[in-house]
XYZ file of C-alpha atoms in Angstrom:
447
model
C 16.794 39.506 195.929
C 15.706 40.218 192.447
C 15.807 43.926 193.126
C 19.373 43.666 194.147
C 20.367 41.562 191.132
C 18.450 43.725 188.664
C 18.717 47.310 189.739
C 16.435 49.916 188.225
C 18.237 51.907 185.425
C 18.926 55.605 186.060
C 17.926 58.218 183.481
C 20.840 59.483 181.184
C 21.042 63.297 180.827
C 20.941 64.650 177.253
C 24.307 65.752 175.662
C 25.132 69.366 175.900
C 25.223 71.529 172.657
C 28.525 73.136 171.662
C 28.694 76.848 172.109
C 29.507 78.584 168.766
C 32.707 80.596 168.729
C 32.254 83.969 167.189
C 35.394 85.219 165.326
C 36.591 88.618 166.204
C 35.922 90.965 163.314
C 38.992 92.550 161.719
C 39.972 95.924 162.651
C 37.993 98.405 160.628
C 41.095 100.596 160.283
C 43.231 98.099 158.040
C 40.629 96.425 155.702
C 40.254 99.264 153.088
C 44.003 99.629 152.490
C 44.567 95.953 151.596
C 41.642 95.948 149.223
C 42.939 99.097 147.546
C 46.461 97.658 147.040
C 45.098 94.421 145.537
C 42.890 96.370 143.175
C 45.769 98.564 141.970
C 48.065 95.571 141.341
C 45.383 93.742 139.396
C 44.633 96.790 137.287
C 48.297 97.335 136.353
C 48.762 93.661 135.399
C 45.650 93.714 133.234
C 46.774 96.929 131.500
C 50.262 95.530 130.728
C 48.837 92.291 129.358
C 46.444 94.212 127.157
C 49.233 96.483 125.856
C 51.479 93.558 124.965
C 48.635 91.752 123.219
C 47.790 94.816 121.167
C 51.451 95.303 120.166
C 51.739 91.655 119.109
C 48.570 91.876 117.061
C 49.772 95.055 115.404
C 53.183 93.526 114.579
C 51.501 90.440 113.143
C 49.204 92.431 110.931
C 51.711 95.145 109.856
C 54.383 93.890 107.374
C 56.997 96.235 105.942
C 59.359 95.567 103.036
C 62.414 97.399 101.831
C 61.883 99.006 98.460
C 64.023 100.308 95.620
C 63.511 102.632 92.673
C 63.561 101.417 89.096
C 66.452 103.253 87.420
C 67.789 103.701 83.921
C 71.488 103.523 83.071
C 74.339 101.213 82.102
C 74.408 97.592 83.237
C 77.862 96.305 84.108
C 78.472 92.588 84.479
C 81.522 92.093 86.659
C 83.208 89.077 88.208
C 85.399 89.264 91.287
C 88.707 87.433 91.459
C 91.161 87.502 94.345
C 94.926 87.304 94.535
C 97.894 89.287 95.772
C 99.966 92.196 94.558
C 103.430 91.867 93.073
C 105.807 93.834 90.867
C 106.302 93.228 87.163
C 109.747 94.857 87.205
C 111.958 93.724 90.059
C 115.453 92.522 90.903
C 115.978 89.600 93.259
C 118.969 90.092 95.558
C 120.466 86.739 96.546
C 123.488 85.698 98.559
C 126.334 85.236 96.041
C 127.387 81.709 95.291
C 130.916 81.312 96.594
C 133.408 80.200 93.974
C 135.748 78.606 96.509
C 135.426 74.963 97.578
C 133.816 76.016 100.897
C 130.777 77.443 99.146
C 128.181 75.731 101.349
C 129.177 77.248 104.668
C 126.795 79.743 106.372
C 127.329 83.480 106.083
C 126.146 86.319 108.309
C 124.310 89.450 107.191
C 126.259 92.368 108.600
C 124.218 95.272 107.229
C 120.973 95.673 105.263
C 119.076 98.507 103.657
C 116.012 99.671 105.570
C 112.848 97.736 104.579
C 110.409 99.879 102.622
C 113.031 102.465 101.696
C 113.611 103.734 98.185
C 117.083 103.153 96.764
C 118.744 104.301 93.590
C 120.747 102.345 91.098
C 124.182 101.209 92.388
C 123.204 102.189 95.935
C 124.226 99.886 98.794
C 121.607 97.314 99.910
C 123.392 94.278 101.453
C 126.692 93.779 103.270
C 127.779 90.240 104.213
C 130.349 89.684 106.942
C 133.592 88.796 105.104
C 136.095 88.790 107.971
C 136.248 85.021 108.267
C 136.688 84.743 104.512
C 139.457 87.350 104.559
C 141.241 85.326 107.242
C 140.816 82.237 105.103
C 142.254 84.079 102.105
C 145.339 84.922 104.176
C 145.737 81.255 105.088
C 145.427 80.172 101.474
C 147.873 82.889 100.441
C 150.427 81.421 102.866
C 149.865 78.042 101.228
C 150.467 79.629 97.828
C 153.708 81.180 98.986
C 154.848 77.822 100.381
C 153.956 76.127 97.080
C 155.985 78.705 95.159
C 158.936 78.097 97.468
C 158.613 74.327 96.960
C 158.656 74.784 93.181
C 161.806 76.935 93.280
C 163.541 74.553 95.670
C 162.688 71.537 93.568
C 163.839 73.285 90.410
C 167.237 73.906 92.020
C 167.519 70.289 93.196
C 166.603 68.938 89.794
C 169.075 71.268 88.110
C 171.890 69.897 90.309
C 170.862 66.296 89.605
C 170.727 66.990 85.892
C 174.140 68.686 85.951
C 175.685 65.701 87.749
C 174.138 63.267 85.299
C 175.352 65.329 82.354
C 178.863 65.321 83.813
C 178.702 61.542 84.143
C 177.546 61.297 80.542
C 180.472 63.468 79.402
C 182.939 61.227 81.272
C 181.415 58.132 79.687
C 181.654 59.722 76.262
C 185.302 60.603 76.872
C 186.012 57.036 77.956
C 184.317 55.778 74.807
C 186.374 58.138 72.633
C 189.635 57.044 74.334
C 188.754 53.368 73.818
C 188.176 53.998 70.117
C 191.501 55.790 69.891
C 193.298 52.902 71.567
C 191.613 50.495 69.184
C 193.230 52.333 66.273
C 196.590 50.802 67.293
C 195.498 47.245 66.605
C 197.745 46.751 63.554
C 200.782 46.718 65.828
C 199.071 44.777 68.617
C 198.834 41.116 69.179
C 195.568 39.377 68.533
C 194.926 39.142 72.253
C 195.454 42.869 72.738
C 193.297 43.605 69.734
C 190.470 41.580 71.275
C 190.872 43.356 74.611
C 190.810 46.760 72.959
C 187.629 45.839 71.086
C 185.987 44.688 74.312
C 186.934 47.977 75.954
C 185.381 49.934 73.107
C 182.170 47.939 73.268
C 181.943 48.365 77.043
C 182.531 52.130 76.836
C 179.975 52.485 74.058
C 177.328 50.547 76.032
C 178.049 52.575 79.150
C 177.732 55.845 77.246
C 174.479 54.741 75.603
C 173.039 53.708 78.992
C 173.951 57.020 80.565
C 172.334 58.903 77.634
C 169.141 56.884 78.170
C 169.182 57.591 81.901
C 169.664 61.269 81.096
C 166.577 61.348 78.894
C 164.498 59.450 81.492
C 165.741 61.692 84.249
C 164.813 64.789 82.274
C 161.273 63.456 81.766
C 160.974 62.530 85.460
C 162.118 65.966 86.541
C 159.664 67.603 84.147
C 156.825 65.534 85.650
C 157.830 66.502 89.178
C 157.885 70.174 88.217
C 154.485 69.915 86.537
C 152.988 68.316 89.658
C 154.375 71.104 91.803
C 153.176 73.729 89.353
C 149.712 72.175 89.289
C 149.628 72.280 93.086
C 150.713 75.908 93.004
C 148.053 76.709 90.391
C 145.327 75.000 92.467
C 146.177 76.993 95.567
C 146.484 80.181 93.543
C 143.051 79.717 91.980
C 141.604 78.865 95.385
C 142.943 82.125 96.755
C 141.829 84.201 93.755
C 138.303 82.757 93.895
C 137.947 83.733 97.529
C 139.333 87.180 96.736
C 136.575 87.576 94.169
C 134.027 86.300 96.701
C 135.097 89.053 99.109
C 134.414 91.724 96.494
C 130.904 90.271 95.918
C 129.929 90.411 99.606
C 129.010 94.078 99.165
C 125.878 94.167 96.977
C 124.485 97.298 95.354
C 121.050 97.786 93.831
C 120.988 96.899 90.111
C 117.926 99.147 89.582
C 116.082 101.922 91.416
C 113.075 100.873 93.442
C 111.544 99.890 96.770
C 113.306 97.538 99.206
C 111.121 94.533 100.112
C 112.557 92.055 102.600
C 112.024 88.325 102.179
C 110.435 86.291 104.966
C 111.892 83.238 106.691
C 110.345 80.664 109.005
C 112.032 80.670 112.381
C 110.754 78.882 115.446
C 107.001 78.771 114.968
C 106.362 81.927 112.953
C 107.347 83.818 109.827
C 109.414 86.978 110.084
C 111.452 89.239 107.860
C 115.165 88.707 107.333
C 117.193 91.049 109.511
C 120.770 91.930 110.320
C 122.684 89.185 112.110
C 120.834 86.297 110.422
C 122.755 83.389 108.950
C 122.197 82.844 105.238
C 123.533 80.467 102.606
C 124.746 80.872 99.048
C 121.880 81.282 96.621
C 119.354 82.315 99.307
C 117.108 85.273 98.462
C 117.467 88.162 100.912
C 115.367 90.986 99.460
C 113.819 92.367 96.296
C 114.135 95.725 94.616
C 110.727 96.377 93.076
C 109.552 99.203 90.870
C 106.464 100.899 92.423
C 105.375 102.017 88.948
C 104.907 98.456 87.664
C 102.606 96.787 90.186
C 100.214 93.990 89.284
C 97.729 91.574 90.809
C 98.376 87.850 90.426
C 95.040 86.024 90.655
C 93.321 82.864 89.455
C 89.927 82.243 87.897
C 87.963 79.015 87.738
C 88.387 77.043 84.542
C 84.597 77.118 84.058
C 84.628 80.960 83.955
C 87.924 81.458 82.131
C 86.267 81.776 78.717
C 84.605 85.022 79.859
C 87.934 86.764 80.411
C 89.865 88.570 77.698
C 93.139 90.505 77.616
C 92.358 94.212 77.847
C 89.297 94.030 80.124
C 89.212 96.808 82.718
C 88.806 96.174 86.440
C 88.391 97.888 89.794
C 91.060 96.761 92.257
C 90.750 96.997 96.038
C 93.140 96.028 98.816
C 92.090 94.281 102.019
C 94.642 96.273 104.014
C 93.243 99.627 102.801
C 89.441 99.361 102.412
C 89.048 102.922 101.137
C 91.600 102.589 98.343
C 90.328 101.771 94.839
C 92.645 101.473 91.849
C 92.105 100.980 88.147
C 93.502 97.921 86.435
C 93.505 95.967 83.213
C 93.910 92.288 82.319
C 97.193 91.979 80.444
C 98.064 88.255 80.665
C 96.291 84.911 81.064
C 97.573 81.389 81.466
C 97.277 78.994 78.563
C 96.752 75.843 80.650
C 94.517 75.301 83.677
C 96.330 73.889 86.687
C 95.155 72.265 89.896
C 95.502 74.258 93.087
C 98.031 73.273 95.729
C 95.281 72.823 98.345
C 92.780 71.191 96.028
C 91.879 67.618 96.900
C 90.575 66.871 93.406
C 92.283 67.195 90.060
C 88.926 68.115 88.520
C 88.999 71.538 90.197
C 91.372 73.601 88.098
C 92.023 77.295 87.674
C 93.671 79.579 85.162
C 96.213 82.219 86.307
C 95.314 85.808 85.441
C 97.472 88.917 85.819
C 96.085 92.425 86.017
C 98.227 95.509 85.504
C 97.543 98.283 88.027
C 97.281 101.696 86.416
C 98.737 104.552 88.443
C 100.689 104.477 91.690
C 100.016 104.923 95.382
C 102.509 105.027 98.282
C 100.462 102.373 100.092
C 100.736 99.951 97.183
C 103.435 97.395 98.008
C 103.960 93.726 97.074
C 102.361 90.751 98.847
C 99.075 92.460 99.754
C 95.844 90.511 99.386
C 93.731 92.139 96.678
C 90.401 91.736 94.892
C 89.623 92.747 91.310
C 86.122 93.306 89.890
C 86.683 92.613 86.196
C 84.189 94.165 83.758
C 83.013 91.309 81.536
C 80.168 93.060 79.690
C 78.508 96.501 79.606
C 75.123 97.508 78.191
C 74.095 101.178 78.098
C 70.631 102.732 78.561
C 69.030 99.819 80.386
C 66.040 99.758 82.786
C 67.542 98.357 85.971
C 66.171 96.838 89.167
C 67.931 94.885 91.927
C 67.789 91.130 91.455
C 66.201 90.805 94.894
C 63.140 92.602 93.504
C 62.354 89.678 91.161
C 60.209 86.764 92.307
C 59.977 83.538 90.328
C 56.610 81.822 90.349
C 55.716 79.002 87.999
C 58.759 79.542 85.838
C 57.927 83.226 85.284
C 59.347 86.376 86.834
C 57.250 88.942 88.681
C 57.846 92.170 90.519
C 55.688 93.717 93.248
C 55.198 97.391 92.465
C 54.187 99.764 95.245
C 50.841 101.462 94.622
C 48.508 103.772 96.555
C 47.830 102.892 100.158
C 51.178 101.184 100.669
C 49.953 98.185 98.758
C 51.949 96.122 96.263
C 50.746 95.180 92.825
C 51.978 91.944 91.298
C 53.271 92.568 87.782
C 54.933 90.183 85.287
C 58.279 91.350 83.895
C 60.622 90.281 81.098
C 64.352 90.264 81.783
C 67.113 90.714 79.227
C 70.429 90.333 81.035
C 71.271 89.851 84.680
C 74.417 90.643 86.606
C 75.219 89.412 90.086
C 73.291 92.343 91.628
C 71.038 93.903 88.953
C 68.724 92.863 86.133
C 67.899 94.587 82.853
C 64.107 94.840 82.296
C 62.636 94.553 78.808
C 58.992 95.092 79.764
C 56.778 95.391 82.821
C 58.476 98.228 84.707
C 59.211 101.911 84.119
C 61.950 104.111 85.554
C 60.888 105.817 88.761
C 58.535 103.087 89.994
C 59.121 101.623 93.425
C 59.393 97.860 93.834
C 59.604 95.658 96.915
C 62.784 93.783 97.743
C 62.641 90.173 98.935
C 58.822 90.290 98.772
C 57.020 87.374 100.473
C 53.343 87.203 99.478
C 52.319 84.830 102.322
C 53.680 87.134 104.990
C 52.201 90.199 103.307
C 48.704 88.632 103.364
C 48.658 88.251 107.175
């Protein structure tokens, strides 16, 4: 019973050990090629990295500076001013002001001289369409003829009226004379007849006096009517004659020889030159006749620098439109009062107008070209000169770095006399022929 309830335990077999799996070795035919490719790639990357590092180190340690030679010669102090070209001698051609009462109506340009052409004196330059004005002159002439006819007709009518009034006055005078003659018979007449005769004389005398007064008044009235008609005739005649003169002025010839320069007008959204077919108004400028031998540059200089300019100073003039062209000029006029610029937002910024006369001529030199003038303010001969970029200020003193043996630079103190905008005159410290560094930076050179 107990054996059945408590059975004897059976022995447990030990766990089995796992069998190791042996990996299949790679194929001996592919292993050397992969190793060779990896080695080559690694070697190339290492070589490139080393080359770049060496180049960076060399660039960091090698510093080069531009240099310049110390020279000896004249020092010119110049100041540049800008402006535009114009002509000193010119004639402005404008649309004639019409003398007739319709002077503000638009006119049309029928024919113009070619822009940029040279014209002689009294040569045609502008023709304004005058056909409408000629038609108007014909209309006014018809009015004049009608006014003349009205004057003659009225003169005839007034002559008839005056003749009738004079005849009436003669009849009244005759009646008055007859009444006086009848009154002479009063000695043989009764008192009643005498009184009647006297009344007749008085009536005839009053009637004659009244008619004489009416005659004088009528003569004055007729004279006034004739004067009014004559004034009307004169007004129409002058109107016609003014337009006739306007027609003769619509053909304009050049008052002087020179170059034709067209004026510009703003049309739409841009500026353009006046051309044939445009509508113009009396007094409007159409073109200019300029003398190419009298060109100038109109410029301005700051009020702070105006005291350095003098009449007679020479200048080099260049044009933005022609970079290779250089002309000689001379200051010949300066403004007496400084004025504020049109675009200046402050009245404290003022400038003085300066005009420079251009010496000589060139076919490319025309008005309204932007120009620059380098005005010679001061000149010193036989000076030791270096570029201003060769000077270094340290501690309130000036130094120059002079190139020595081994591409090294020696720091040397210098004394400066006068400086222009590009060069400096050396009193001591440098000699002609020495080579100095430009824009030298000691910190960078020490790396």
